[in-house]
PDB file of C-alpha atoms in Angstrom:
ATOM      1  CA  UNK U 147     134.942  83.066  79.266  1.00  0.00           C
ATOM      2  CA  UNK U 148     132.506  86.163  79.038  1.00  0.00           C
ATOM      3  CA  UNK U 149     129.166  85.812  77.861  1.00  0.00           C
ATOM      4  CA  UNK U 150     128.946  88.597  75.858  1.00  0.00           C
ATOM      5  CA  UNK U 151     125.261  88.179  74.313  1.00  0.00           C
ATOM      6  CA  UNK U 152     123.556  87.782  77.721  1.00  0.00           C
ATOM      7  CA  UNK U 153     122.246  91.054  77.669  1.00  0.00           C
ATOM      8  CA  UNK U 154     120.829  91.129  74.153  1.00  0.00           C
ATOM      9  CA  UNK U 155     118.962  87.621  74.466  1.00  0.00           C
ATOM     10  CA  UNK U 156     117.677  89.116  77.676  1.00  0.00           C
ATOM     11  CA  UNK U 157     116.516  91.771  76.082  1.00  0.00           C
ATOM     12  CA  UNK U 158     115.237  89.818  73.263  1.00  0.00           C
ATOM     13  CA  UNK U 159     113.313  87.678  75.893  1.00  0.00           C
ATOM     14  CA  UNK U 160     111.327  90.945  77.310  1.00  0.00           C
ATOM     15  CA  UNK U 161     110.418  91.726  73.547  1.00  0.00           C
ATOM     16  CA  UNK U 162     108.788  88.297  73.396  1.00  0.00           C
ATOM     17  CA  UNK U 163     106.216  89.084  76.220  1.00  0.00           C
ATOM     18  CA  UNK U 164     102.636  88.843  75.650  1.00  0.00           C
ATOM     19  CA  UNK U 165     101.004  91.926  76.897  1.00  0.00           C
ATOM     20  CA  UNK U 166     100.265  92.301  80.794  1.00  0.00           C
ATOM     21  CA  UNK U 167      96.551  93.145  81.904  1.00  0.00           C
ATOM     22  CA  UNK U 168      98.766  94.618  84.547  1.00  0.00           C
ATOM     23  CA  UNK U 169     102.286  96.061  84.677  1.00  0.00           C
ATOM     24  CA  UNK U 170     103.875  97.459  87.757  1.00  0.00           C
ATOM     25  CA  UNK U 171     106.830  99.459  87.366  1.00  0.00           C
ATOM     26  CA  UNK U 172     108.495  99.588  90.414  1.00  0.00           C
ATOM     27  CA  UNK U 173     110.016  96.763  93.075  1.00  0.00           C
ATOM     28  CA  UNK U 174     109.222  98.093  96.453  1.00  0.00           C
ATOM     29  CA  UNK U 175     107.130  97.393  99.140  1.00  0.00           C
ATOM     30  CA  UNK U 176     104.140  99.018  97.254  1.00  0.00           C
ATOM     31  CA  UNK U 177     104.990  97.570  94.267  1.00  0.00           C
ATOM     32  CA  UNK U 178     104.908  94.514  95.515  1.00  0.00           C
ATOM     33  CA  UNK U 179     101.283  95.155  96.653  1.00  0.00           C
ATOM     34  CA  UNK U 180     100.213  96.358  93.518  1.00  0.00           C
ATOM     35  CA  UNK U 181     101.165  92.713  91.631  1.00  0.00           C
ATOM     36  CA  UNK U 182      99.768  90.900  94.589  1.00  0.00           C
ATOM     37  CA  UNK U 183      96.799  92.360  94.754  1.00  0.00           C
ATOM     38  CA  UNK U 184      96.000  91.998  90.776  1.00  0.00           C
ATOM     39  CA  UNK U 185      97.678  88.671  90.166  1.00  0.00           C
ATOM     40  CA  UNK U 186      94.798  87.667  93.249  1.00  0.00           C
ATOM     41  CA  UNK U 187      92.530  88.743  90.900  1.00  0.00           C
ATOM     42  CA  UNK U 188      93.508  86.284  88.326  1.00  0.00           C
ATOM     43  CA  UNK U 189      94.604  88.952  85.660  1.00  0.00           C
ATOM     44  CA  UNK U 190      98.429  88.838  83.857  1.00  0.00           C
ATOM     45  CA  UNK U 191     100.774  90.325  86.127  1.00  0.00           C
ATOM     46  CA  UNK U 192     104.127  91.860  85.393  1.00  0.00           C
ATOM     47  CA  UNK U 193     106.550  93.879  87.771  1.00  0.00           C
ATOM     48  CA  UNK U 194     109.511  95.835  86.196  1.00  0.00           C
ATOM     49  CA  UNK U 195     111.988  97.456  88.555  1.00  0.00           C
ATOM     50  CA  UNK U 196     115.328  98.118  88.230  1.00  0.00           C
ATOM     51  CA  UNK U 197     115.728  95.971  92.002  1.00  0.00           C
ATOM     52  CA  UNK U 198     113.324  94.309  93.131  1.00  0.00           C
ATOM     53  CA  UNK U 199     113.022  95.813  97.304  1.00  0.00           C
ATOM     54  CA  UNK U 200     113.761  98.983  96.112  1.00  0.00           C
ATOM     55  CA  UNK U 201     114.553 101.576  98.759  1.00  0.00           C
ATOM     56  CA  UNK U 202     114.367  99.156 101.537  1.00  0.00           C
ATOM     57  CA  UNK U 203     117.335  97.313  99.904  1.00  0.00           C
ATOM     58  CA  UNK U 204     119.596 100.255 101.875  1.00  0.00           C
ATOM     59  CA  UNK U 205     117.792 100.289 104.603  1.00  0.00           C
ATOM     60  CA  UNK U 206     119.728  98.529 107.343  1.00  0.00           C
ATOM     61  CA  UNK U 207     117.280  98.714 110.699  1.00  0.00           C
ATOM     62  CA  UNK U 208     113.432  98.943 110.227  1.00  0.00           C
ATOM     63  CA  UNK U 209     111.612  99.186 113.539  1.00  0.00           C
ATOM     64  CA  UNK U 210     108.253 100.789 112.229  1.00  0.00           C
ATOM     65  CA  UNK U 211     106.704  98.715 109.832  1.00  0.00           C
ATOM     66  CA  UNK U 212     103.874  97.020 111.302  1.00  0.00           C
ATOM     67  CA  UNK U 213     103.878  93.953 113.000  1.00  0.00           C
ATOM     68  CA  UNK U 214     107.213  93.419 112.762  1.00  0.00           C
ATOM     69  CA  UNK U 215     109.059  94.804 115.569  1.00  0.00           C
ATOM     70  CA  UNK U 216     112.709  94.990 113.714  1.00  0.00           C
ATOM     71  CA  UNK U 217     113.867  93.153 110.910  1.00  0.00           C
ATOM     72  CA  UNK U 218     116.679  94.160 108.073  1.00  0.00           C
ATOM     73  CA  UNK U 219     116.123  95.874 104.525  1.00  0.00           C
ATOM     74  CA  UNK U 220     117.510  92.835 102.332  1.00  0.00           C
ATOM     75  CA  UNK U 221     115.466  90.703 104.660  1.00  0.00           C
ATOM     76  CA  UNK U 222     112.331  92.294 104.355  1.00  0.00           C
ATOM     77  CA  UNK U 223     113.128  92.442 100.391  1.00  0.00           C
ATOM     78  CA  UNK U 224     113.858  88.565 100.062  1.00  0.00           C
ATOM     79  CA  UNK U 225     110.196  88.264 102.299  1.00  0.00           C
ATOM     80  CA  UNK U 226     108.327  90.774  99.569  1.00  0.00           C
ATOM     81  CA  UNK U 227     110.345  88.950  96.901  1.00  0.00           C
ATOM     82  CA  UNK U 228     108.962  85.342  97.646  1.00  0.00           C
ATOM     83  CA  UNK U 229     105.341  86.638  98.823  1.00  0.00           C
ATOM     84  CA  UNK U 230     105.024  87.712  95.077  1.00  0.00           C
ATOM     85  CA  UNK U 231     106.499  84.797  93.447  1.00  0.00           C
ATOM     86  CA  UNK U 232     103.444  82.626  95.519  1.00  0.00           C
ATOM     87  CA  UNK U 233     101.336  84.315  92.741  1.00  0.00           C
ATOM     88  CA  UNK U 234     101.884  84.207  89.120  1.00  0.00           C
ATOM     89  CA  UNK U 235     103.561  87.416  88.562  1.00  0.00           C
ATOM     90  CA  UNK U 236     106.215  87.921  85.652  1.00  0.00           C
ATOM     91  CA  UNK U 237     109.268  89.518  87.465  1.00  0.00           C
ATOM     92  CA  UNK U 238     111.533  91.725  85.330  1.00  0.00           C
ATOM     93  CA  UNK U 239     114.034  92.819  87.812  1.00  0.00           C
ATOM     94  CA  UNK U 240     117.656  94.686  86.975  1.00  0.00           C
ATOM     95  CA  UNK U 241     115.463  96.667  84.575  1.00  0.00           C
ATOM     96  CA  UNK U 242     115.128 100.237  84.162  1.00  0.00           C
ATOM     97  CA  UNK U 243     111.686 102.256  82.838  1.00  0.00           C
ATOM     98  CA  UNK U 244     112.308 105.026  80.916  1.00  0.00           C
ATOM     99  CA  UNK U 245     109.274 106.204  79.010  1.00  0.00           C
ATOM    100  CA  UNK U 246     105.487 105.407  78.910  1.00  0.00           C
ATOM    101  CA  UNK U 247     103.788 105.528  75.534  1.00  0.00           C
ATOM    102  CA  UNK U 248     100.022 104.895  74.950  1.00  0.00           C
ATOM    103  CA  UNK U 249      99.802 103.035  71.706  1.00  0.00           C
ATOM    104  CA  UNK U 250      95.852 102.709  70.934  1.00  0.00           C
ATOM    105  CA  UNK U 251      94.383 100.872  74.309  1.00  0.00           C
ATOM    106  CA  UNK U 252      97.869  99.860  75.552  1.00  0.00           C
ATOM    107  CA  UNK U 253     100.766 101.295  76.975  1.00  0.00           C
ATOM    108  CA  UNK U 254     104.169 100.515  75.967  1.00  0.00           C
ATOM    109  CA  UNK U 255     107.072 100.444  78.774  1.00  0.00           C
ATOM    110  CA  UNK U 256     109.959 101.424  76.997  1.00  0.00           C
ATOM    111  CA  UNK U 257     112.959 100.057  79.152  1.00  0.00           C
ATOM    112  CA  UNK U 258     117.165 101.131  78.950  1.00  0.00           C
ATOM    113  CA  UNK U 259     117.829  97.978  77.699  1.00  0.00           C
ATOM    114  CA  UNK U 260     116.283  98.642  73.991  1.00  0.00           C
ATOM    115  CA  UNK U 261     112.895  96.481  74.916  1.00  0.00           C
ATOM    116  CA  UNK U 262     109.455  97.562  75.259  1.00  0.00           C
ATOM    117  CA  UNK U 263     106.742  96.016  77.246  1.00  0.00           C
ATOM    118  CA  UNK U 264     103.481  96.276  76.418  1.00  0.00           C
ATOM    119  CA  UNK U 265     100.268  96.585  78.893  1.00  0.00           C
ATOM    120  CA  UNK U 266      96.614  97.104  79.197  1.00  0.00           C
ATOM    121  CA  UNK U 267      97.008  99.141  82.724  1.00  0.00           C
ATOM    122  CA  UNK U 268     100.187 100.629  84.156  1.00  0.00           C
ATOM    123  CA  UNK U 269     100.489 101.039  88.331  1.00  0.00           C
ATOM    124  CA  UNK U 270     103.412 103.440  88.720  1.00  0.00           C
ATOM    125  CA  UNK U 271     104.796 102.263  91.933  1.00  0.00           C
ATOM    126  CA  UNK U 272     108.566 104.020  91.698  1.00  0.00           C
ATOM    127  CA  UNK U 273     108.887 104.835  94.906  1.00  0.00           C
ATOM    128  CA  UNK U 274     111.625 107.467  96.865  1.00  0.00           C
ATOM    129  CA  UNK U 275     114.860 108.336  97.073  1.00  0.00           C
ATOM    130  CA  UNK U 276     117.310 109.988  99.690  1.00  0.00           C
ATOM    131  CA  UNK U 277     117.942 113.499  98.233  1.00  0.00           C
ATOM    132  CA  UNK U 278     121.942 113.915  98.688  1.00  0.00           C
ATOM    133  CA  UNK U 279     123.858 116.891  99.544  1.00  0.00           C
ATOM    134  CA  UNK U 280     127.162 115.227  97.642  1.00  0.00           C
ATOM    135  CA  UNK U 281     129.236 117.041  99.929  1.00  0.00           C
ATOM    136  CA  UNK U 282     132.733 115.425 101.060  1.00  0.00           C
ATOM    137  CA  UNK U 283     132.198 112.294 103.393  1.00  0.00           C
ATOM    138  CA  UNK U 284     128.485 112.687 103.612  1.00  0.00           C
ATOM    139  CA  UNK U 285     128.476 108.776 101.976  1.00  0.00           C
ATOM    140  CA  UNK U 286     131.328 107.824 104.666  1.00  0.00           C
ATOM    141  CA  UNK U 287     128.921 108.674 107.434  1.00  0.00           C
ATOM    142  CA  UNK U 288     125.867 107.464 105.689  1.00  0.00           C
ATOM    143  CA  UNK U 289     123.885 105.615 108.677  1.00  0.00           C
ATOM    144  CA  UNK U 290     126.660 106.451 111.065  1.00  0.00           C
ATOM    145  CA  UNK U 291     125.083 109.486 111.992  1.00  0.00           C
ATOM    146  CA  UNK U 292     123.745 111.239 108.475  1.00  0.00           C
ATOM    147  CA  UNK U 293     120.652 109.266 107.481  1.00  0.00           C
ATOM    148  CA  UNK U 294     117.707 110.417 105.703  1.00  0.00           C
ATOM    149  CA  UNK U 295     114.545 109.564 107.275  1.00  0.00           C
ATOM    150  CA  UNK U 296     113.577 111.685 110.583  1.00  0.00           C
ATOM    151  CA  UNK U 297     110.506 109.381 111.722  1.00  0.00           C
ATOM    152  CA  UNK U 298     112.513 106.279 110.965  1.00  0.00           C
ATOM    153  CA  UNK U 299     115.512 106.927 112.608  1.00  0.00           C
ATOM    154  CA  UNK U 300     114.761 110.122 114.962  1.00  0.00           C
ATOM    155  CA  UNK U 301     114.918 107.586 117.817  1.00  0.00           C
ATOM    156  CA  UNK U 302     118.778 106.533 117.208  1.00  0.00           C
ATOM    157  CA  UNK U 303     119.229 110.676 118.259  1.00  0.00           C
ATOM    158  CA  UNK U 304     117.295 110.347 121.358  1.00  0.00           C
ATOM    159  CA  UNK U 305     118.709 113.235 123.448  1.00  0.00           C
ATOM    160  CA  UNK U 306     121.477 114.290 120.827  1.00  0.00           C
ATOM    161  CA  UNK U 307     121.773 117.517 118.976  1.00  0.00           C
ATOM    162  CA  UNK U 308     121.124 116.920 115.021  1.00  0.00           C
ATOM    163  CA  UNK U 309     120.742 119.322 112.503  1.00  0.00           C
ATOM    164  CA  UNK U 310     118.145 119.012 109.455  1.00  0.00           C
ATOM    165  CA  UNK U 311     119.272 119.726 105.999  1.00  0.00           C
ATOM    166  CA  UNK U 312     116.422 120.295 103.627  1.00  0.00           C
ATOM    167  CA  UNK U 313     113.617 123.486 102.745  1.00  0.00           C
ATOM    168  CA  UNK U 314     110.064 123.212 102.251  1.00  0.00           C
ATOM    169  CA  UNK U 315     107.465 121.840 103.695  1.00  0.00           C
ATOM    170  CA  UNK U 316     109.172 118.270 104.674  1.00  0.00           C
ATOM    171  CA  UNK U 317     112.081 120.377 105.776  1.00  0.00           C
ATOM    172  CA  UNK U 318     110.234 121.895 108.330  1.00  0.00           C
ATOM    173  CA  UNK U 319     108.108 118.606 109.362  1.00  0.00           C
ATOM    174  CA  UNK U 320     111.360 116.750 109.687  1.00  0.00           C
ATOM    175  CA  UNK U 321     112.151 119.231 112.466  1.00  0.00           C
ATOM    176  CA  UNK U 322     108.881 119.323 114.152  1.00  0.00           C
ATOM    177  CA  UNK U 323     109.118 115.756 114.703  1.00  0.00           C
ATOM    178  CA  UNK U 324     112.952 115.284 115.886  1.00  0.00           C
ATOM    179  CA  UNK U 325     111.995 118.442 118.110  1.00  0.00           C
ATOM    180  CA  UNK U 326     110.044 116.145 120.198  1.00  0.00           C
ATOM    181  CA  UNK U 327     113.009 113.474 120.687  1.00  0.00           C
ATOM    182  CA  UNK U 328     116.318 114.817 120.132  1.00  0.00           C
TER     183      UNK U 328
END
């Protein structure tokens, strides 16, 4: 049996929310700051993200954050995930921000699912995203030898040939720094 009005009693949940001092759109690793951070402060706390971990959720090796010598994406997701929920920190995951509207001294989150959160401050904390070519079996070899970060995973092409895809400025950085490895 379906539950077909879970999604509009979630929704109608969000409505209900009292207005944040401070809502955080955004689920990553500096999103996760953000709430900790003000929630220490003793202010109302919200974080909206469509997943809470964000980018890191894809990430399957990290070797370079620091003082953690390696540890996985989903793990270091589930860590940010319970460091915030030691504070008092309303977490709206699975939802999407789509427009920011300043209605007198607050700001209204409008989100996909038809609700709007309302806030004295808004941290933007959204984050990045791996720029795709969409050509044929670039998501087959996704982390099996196309991947998207040069400083995080330059190392893996120690003494290989690689090619960088990409223009502009980061374009060119990305090859400056694998020139010194690969």
């Amino acid at each position: 049996k379906l539950d077909t009005g879970a999604a509009a009693r979630s929704t109608e949940k969000l409505k209900a929310q009292e207005p944040f001092d401070v809502l955080v759109v955004g689920g990553g690793p500096a999103g996760a700051a953000a709430a900790i951070y003000a929630a220490r402060k003793g202010i109302r706390t919200g974080i909206v993200t469509e997943r809470f971990g964000g980018q890191v959720l894809d990430t399957a090796a990290i070797e370079n954050f620091i003082s953690v010598r390696h540890t996985e994406g989903p793990r270091l997701a589930s860590a940010l995930e319970e460091h915030v929920k030691e504070y008092d920190v309303e977490i709206m995951n699975l939802q999407r921000a789509e427009k920011l509207v300043r209605k007198g001294k607050e700001i209204e989150v409008e989100l996909a699912s038809g609700a709007t959160l309302k806030s004295k401050s808004v941290i933007l904390a959204t984050g990045a995203r791996w720029r795709q070519l969409g050509i044929p079996s670039e998501q087959d070899y996704r982390n099996k030898g196309v991947t998207y970060c040069p400083h995080c995973d330059g190392p893996l092409f120690k003494g290989k040939r690689v090619a960088v895809i990409g223009g502009g400025n980061s374009g060119v950085e990305a090859a400056i720094d694998l020139a010194h490895i690969v």
